[in-house]
Each structure stands twice: as structure tokens, then as C-alpha cells.
Amino acid sequence: MNDKYFNIYGIFILIITAFLLGYYGYWYLQIVPAILIGYFMVRKISYIVLAGVASMLGIFIALIPSYATRIRGASLASSIAGIPFYLVILLTFLIIFVITIAGLLIGSSINK
């Protein structure tokens, strides 16, 4: 099969799993499907950054339906911590990006 299709399937799988895990509140478990996709589907290193962005997109899509409760909770956490509100959201996206990239790197290094 063509490597291009492997990359497209992997990105769609990451978006769907990030959405499902983010919707149910287990977004930190995104490393598990990332390891599996890294093991089976990663052929090039440039794909890893694109897949990290795809997982952030899945988490963002999961935040949209429950905007009132989850964003309000993040606002409360940021006001308690004394940091700007947008920093909590950016930190969440940064963490999911790093978790996905780490999982893909672990999976692809096991495969090599």
C-alpha cells in the first residue's frame, strides 16, 4: 500500500481517538493509540508533527460541544492559579501535542 494512504489513515485515526478520549475526559491516554500508530504506520519523521497537530484538532473538536462546562472549568482553574485564561487552553494543547509526538516516536523507534 502507498505510504501516503498510511499517513492519511493514521491522521484520521488520531483525530477520531483524540476526539473520543477528549470528549470523555481521558485525553492524556492519547499516547496509547499514538504508540500503535507510530509502530504500524509511521514511515517518515515529518509525519509526526502533522499527526501531533491532528490530535490537537481532535481535542479542539471535542471541546466545542461542551463549551459551557469545560471552558468554565478551565476559567475557574486559571483564576485560582492566577494565570491568564488562554494559558490553560494553550497548555492543554501543548501537552496533547507532546504526548502524541512522544507516543509516535516511541512506536516508530520500537518498529525500527
Coordinates of C-alpha atoms in Angstrom, one line a residue:
M1 CA 0.0 0.0 0.0
N2 CA 1.2 3.5 -0.7
D3 CA 2.8 5.4 2.2
K4 CA 0.5 8.4 1.5
Y5 CA -2.5 6.4 2.4
F6 CA -0.9 5.1 5.6
N7 CA -0.3 8.7 6.7
I8 CA -3.9 9.7 5.9
Y9 CA -5.4 6.8 7.7
G10 CA -3.1 7.4 10.7
I11 CA -4.1 11.1 10.9
F12 CA -7.8 10.2 10.7
I13 CA -7.4 7.6 13.4
L14 CA -5.6 10.1 15.6
I15 CA -8.3 12.7 15.1
I16 CA -11.0 10.2 16.0
T17 CA -9.2 8.8 19.0
A18 CA -8.3 12.3 20.3
F19 CA -11.9 13.4 19.9
L20 CA -13.3 10.3 21.7
L21 CA -10.7 10.5 24.5
G22 CA -11.1 14.3 24.8
Y23 CA -14.9 14.1 24.9
Y24 CA -14.8 11.6 27.8
G25 CA -12.1 13.4 29.6
Y26 CA -9.3 10.9 29.1
W27 CA -7.2 13.0 26.7
Y28 CA -4.0 12.1 28.5
L29 CA -4.4 8.5 27.2
Q30 CA -3.7 9.6 23.7
I31 CA -0.3 8.2 24.0
V32 CA -1.7 4.6 23.6
P33 CA -3.1 5.0 20.1
A34 CA -0.1 7.2 19.2
I35 CA 2.3 4.3 20.1
L36 CA 0.3 1.9 18.0
I37 CA 0.1 4.3 15.0
G38 CA 3.8 5.0 15.4
Y39 CA 4.6 1.3 15.4
F40 CA 2.4 0.4 12.4
M41 CA 2.1 3.5 10.2
V42 CA 5.0 6.0 10.7
R43 CA 7.3 5.9 7.7
K44 CA 8.7 9.4 7.8
I45 CA 9.7 11.8 10.6
S46 CA 7.8 14.7 9.0
Y47 CA 4.6 12.8 9.6
I48 CA 5.0 13.0 13.3
V49 CA 4.5 16.8 13.6
L50 CA 1.5 16.6 11.3
A51 CA 0.0 13.9 13.5
G52 CA 0.6 15.9 16.6
V53 CA -1.4 18.8 15.1
A54 CA -4.1 16.4 14.1
S55 CA -4.5 15.2 17.7
M56 CA -4.8 18.8 18.8
L57 CA -7.5 19.3 16.3
G58 CA -9.4 16.3 17.7
I59 CA -9.2 17.7 21.2
F60 CA -10.4 21.1 19.9
I61 CA -13.4 19.4 18.2
A62 CA -14.1 17.6 21.5
L63 CA -14.2 20.9 23.4
I64 CA -16.8 22.5 21.1
P65 CA -20.0 20.7 22.1
S66 CA -19.3 21.1 25.8
Y67 CA -18.1 24.7 25.6
A68 CA -20.0 25.9 28.7
T69 CA -18.8 23.3 31.2
R70 CA -15.3 22.6 30.2
I71 CA -14.3 26.1 29.3
R72 CA -15.9 27.4 32.5
G73 CA -13.9 24.8 34.4
A74 CA -10.7 25.9 32.8
S75 CA -11.6 29.5 33.6
L76 CA -12.1 28.6 37.2
A77 CA -8.7 26.7 37.3
S78 CA -6.9 29.7 35.8
S79 CA -8.5 32.2 38.1
I80 CA -7.5 30.0 41.1
A81 CA -3.9 29.7 39.8
G82 CA -3.7 33.4 39.0
I83 CA -2.7 32.9 35.3
P84 CA -4.4 34.1 32.2
F85 CA -7.3 32.0 30.9
Y86 CA -5.9 31.3 27.5
L87 CA -2.8 29.9 29.0
V88 CA -4.7 26.9 30.4
I89 CA -6.1 26.1 27.0
L90 CA -2.7 26.5 25.3
L91 CA -1.1 24.4 27.9
T92 CA -3.6 21.6 27.3
F93 CA -3.0 21.7 23.6
L94 CA 0.8 21.7 24.2
I95 CA 0.5 18.7 26.5
I96 CA -1.6 16.7 24.0
F97 CA 0.9 17.7 21.2
V98 CA 3.9 16.5 23.2
I99 CA 2.1 13.3 24.4
T100 CA 1.2 12.4 20.8
I101 CA 4.6 13.1 19.4
A102 CA 6.2 11.1 22.3
G103 CA 3.9 8.1 21.5
L104 CA 4.6 8.3 17.8
L105 CA 8.4 8.4 18.5
I106 CA 8.2 5.5 20.9
G107 CA 6.2 3.4 18.5
S108 CA 8.4 4.2 15.5
S109 CA 11.6 3.5 17.4
I110 CA 10.3 0.1 18.5
N111 CA 9.5 -0.7 14.9
K112 CA 13.0 0.2 13.6

